[in-house]
Coordinates of C-alpha atoms in Angstrom, one line a residue:
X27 CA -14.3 10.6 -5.0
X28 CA -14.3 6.8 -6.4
X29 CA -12.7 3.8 -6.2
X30 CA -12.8 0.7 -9.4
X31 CA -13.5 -2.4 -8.2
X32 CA -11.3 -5.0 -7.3
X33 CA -8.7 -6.2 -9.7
X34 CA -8.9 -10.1 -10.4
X35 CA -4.8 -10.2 -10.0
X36 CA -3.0 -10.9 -7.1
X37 CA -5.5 -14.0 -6.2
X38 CA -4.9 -15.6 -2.8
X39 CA -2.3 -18.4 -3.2
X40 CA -4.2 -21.9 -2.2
X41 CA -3.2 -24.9 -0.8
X42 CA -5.4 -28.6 -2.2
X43 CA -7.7 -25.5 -3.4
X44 CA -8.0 -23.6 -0.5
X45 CA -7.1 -20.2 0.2
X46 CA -4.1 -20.1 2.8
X47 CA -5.8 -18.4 5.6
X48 CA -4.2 -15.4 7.5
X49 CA -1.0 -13.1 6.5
X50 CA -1.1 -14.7 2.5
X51 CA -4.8 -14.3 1.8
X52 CA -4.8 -10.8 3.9
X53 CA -1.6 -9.3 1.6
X54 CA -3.5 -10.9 -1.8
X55 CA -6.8 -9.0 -0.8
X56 CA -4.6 -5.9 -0.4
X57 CA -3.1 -6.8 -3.7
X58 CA -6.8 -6.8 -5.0
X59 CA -7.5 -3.4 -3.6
X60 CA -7.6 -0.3 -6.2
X61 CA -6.5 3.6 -5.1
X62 CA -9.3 5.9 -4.9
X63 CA -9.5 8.9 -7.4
X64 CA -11.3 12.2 -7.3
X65 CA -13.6 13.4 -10.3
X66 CA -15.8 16.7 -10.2
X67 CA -18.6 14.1 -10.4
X68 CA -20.1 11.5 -8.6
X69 CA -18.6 8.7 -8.8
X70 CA -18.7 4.8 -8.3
X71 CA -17.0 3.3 -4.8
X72 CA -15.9 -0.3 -5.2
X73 CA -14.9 -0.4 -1.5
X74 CA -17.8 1.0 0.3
X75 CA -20.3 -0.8 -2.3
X76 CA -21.9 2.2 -3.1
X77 CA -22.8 3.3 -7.0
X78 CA -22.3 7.1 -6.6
X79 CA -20.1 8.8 -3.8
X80 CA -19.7 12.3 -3.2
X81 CA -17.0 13.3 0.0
X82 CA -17.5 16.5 0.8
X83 CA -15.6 17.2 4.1
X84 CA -13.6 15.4 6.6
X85 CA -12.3 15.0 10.1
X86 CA -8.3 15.9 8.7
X87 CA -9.6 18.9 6.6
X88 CA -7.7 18.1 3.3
X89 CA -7.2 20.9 0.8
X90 CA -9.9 20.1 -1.4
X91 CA -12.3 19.7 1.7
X92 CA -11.9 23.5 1.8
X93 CA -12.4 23.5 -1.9
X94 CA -15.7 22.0 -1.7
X95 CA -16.9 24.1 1.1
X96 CA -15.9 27.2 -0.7
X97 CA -18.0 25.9 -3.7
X98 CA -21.2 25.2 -1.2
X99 CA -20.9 28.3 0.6
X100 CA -21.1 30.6 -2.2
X101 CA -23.7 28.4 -3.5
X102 CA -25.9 29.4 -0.8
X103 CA -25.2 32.7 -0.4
X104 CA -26.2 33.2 -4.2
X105 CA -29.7 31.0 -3.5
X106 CA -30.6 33.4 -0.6
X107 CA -29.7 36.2 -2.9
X108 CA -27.0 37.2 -0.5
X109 CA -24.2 37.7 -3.3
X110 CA -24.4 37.4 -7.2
X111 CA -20.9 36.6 -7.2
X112 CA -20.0 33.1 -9.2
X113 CA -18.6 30.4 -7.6
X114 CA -15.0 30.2 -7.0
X115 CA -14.3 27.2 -9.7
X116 CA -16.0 26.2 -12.7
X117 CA -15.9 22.8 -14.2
X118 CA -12.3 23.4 -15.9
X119 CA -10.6 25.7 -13.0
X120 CA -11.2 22.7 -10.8
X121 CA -10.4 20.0 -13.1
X122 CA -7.0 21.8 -13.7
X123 CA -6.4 22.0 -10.0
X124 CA -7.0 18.3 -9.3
X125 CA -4.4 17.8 -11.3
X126 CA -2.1 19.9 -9.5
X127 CA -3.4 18.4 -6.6
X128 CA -3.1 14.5 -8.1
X129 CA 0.7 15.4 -8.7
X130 CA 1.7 16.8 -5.2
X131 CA 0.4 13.9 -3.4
X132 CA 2.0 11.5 -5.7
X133 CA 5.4 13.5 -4.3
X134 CA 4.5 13.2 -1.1
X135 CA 3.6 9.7 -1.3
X136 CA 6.8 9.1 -3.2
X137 CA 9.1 11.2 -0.6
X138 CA 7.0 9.3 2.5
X139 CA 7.8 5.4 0.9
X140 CA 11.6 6.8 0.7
X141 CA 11.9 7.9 4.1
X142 CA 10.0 4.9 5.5
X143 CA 12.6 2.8 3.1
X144 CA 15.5 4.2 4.3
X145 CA 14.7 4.5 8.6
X146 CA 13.6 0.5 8.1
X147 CA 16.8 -0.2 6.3
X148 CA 18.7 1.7 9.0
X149 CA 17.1 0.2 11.8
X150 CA 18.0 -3.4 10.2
X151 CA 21.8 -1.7 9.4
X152 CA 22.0 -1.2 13.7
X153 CA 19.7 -3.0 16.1
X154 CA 18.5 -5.4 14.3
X155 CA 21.9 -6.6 12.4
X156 CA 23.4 -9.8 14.0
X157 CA 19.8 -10.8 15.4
X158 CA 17.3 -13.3 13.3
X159 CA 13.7 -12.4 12.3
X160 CA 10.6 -14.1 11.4
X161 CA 8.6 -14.1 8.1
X162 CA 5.7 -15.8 7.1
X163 CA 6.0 -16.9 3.5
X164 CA 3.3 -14.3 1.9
X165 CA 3.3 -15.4 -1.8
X166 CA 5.5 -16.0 -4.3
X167 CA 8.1 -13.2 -6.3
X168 CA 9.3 -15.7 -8.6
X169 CA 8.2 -19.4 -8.0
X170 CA 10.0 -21.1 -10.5
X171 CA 13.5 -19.9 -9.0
X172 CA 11.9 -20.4 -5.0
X173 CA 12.2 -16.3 -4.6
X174 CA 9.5 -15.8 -2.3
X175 CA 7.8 -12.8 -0.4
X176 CA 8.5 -12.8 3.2
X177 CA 6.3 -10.8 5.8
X178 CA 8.2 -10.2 8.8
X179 CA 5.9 -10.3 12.3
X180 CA 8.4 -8.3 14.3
X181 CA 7.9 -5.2 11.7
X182 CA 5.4 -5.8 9.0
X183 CA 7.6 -4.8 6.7
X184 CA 7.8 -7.4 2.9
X185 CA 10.9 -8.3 1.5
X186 CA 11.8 -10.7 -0.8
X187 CA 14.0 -13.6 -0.2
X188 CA 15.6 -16.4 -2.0
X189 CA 14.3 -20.1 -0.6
X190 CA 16.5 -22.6 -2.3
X191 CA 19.4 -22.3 -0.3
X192 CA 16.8 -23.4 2.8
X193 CA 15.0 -25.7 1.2
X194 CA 18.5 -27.6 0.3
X195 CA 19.9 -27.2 3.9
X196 CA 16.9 -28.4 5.6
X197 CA 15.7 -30.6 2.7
X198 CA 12.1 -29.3 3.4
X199 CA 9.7 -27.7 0.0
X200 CA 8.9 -24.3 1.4
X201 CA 4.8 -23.5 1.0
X202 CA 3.1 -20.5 1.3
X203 CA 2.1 -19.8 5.0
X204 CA 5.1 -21.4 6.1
X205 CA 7.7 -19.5 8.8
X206 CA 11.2 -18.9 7.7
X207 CA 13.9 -17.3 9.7
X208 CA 15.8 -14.3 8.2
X209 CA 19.3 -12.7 8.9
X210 CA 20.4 -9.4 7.8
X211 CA 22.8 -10.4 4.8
X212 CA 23.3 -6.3 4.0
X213 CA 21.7 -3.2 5.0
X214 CA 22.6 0.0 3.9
X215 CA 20.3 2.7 4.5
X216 CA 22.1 5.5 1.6
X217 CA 22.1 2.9 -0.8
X218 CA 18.6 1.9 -0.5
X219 CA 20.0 -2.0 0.3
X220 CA 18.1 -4.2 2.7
X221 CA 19.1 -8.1 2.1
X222 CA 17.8 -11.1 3.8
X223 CA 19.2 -14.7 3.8
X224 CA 16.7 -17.8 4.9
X225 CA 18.5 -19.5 8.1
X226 CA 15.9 -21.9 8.7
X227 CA 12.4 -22.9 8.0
X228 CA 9.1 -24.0 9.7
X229 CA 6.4 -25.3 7.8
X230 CA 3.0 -24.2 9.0

């Protein structure tokens, strides 16, 4: 297992040439972060700062956990002469069923960010509809037309909202770091629709 280092996108937005510290600079290093990978070699680990990695087990007992320790155990049993059998994979057999592997969990992950999506958008559709939220202004979606990324404390959840309507009203420049207050504008759970409108806003 690996991870590649850090990508040199997503830099924290800065303020006079400062980093703004807290939510922005946390969601921009988690921007920077790259998804780890599995190889039948050791590999490199950006994230644990290590040149070669090798996970053989752990606590959750994933799949290929029990692939591995199928792979030690015979490995042993043939070094003490207690079996001549070969291993259970070769090189190939178990490059083939990472794949396999690689492709479920990228359904799963896929099915998991759609359920997540939808019971988020529902609970915005029913308790929290009529009621104002608050977001920190995380970074920007699309400066140039003021469509920002708001991080809302009550949930953690992103979405992105459009500022210039605010920033008219209140006739305040919105910055990153800065609180905004949010109302439902639509939220329909089947249609994969969550909408928020900026009601007010705070600078930091």
């Amino acid at each position: 297992r690996g991870q590649n280092s850090a990508s040199t996108r997503n830099q924290p937005e800065t303020e006079k040439g400062l980093a703004v510290a807290g939510v922005p600079t946390e969601i921009a290093k988690r921007g920077q972060m790259r998804g780890a990978f599995v190889t039948t070699k050791p590999a490199k680990h950006a994230g644990l700062g290590l040149d070669t990695y090798v996970q053989v087990t752990s606590p959750i007992r994933r799949y290929l956990d029990l692939v591995a320790h199928a792979q030690i155990k015979q490995f042993l049993r043939r070094q003490n002469g207690a079996c001549e059998k070969p291993l259970p994979f070769d090189e190939p057999s178990l490059k083939g069923l990472l794949d396999d592997v690689n492709e479920v969990v990228s359904d799963l992950r896929s099915a998991t960010r759609d359920a997540t999506n939808f019971w988020q958008t529902y609970w915005f559709a029913t308790a929290g509809f009529g009621k104002t939220h608050r977001a920190v202004i995380s970074k920007w979606a699309r400066k140039e037309q003021r469509v920002a990324v708001g991080f809302l404390t009550e949930t953690g959840i992103e979405r992105t909202v459009k500022l210039a309507p605010v920033e008219t009203a209140t006739k305040r420049r919105a910055r990153i770091g800065d609180f905004v207050t949010l109302a439902v504008k639509e939220a329909d759970p089947f249609d994969n629709a969550l909408v928020f409108e900026a009601v007010s806003l705070e600078q930091r």
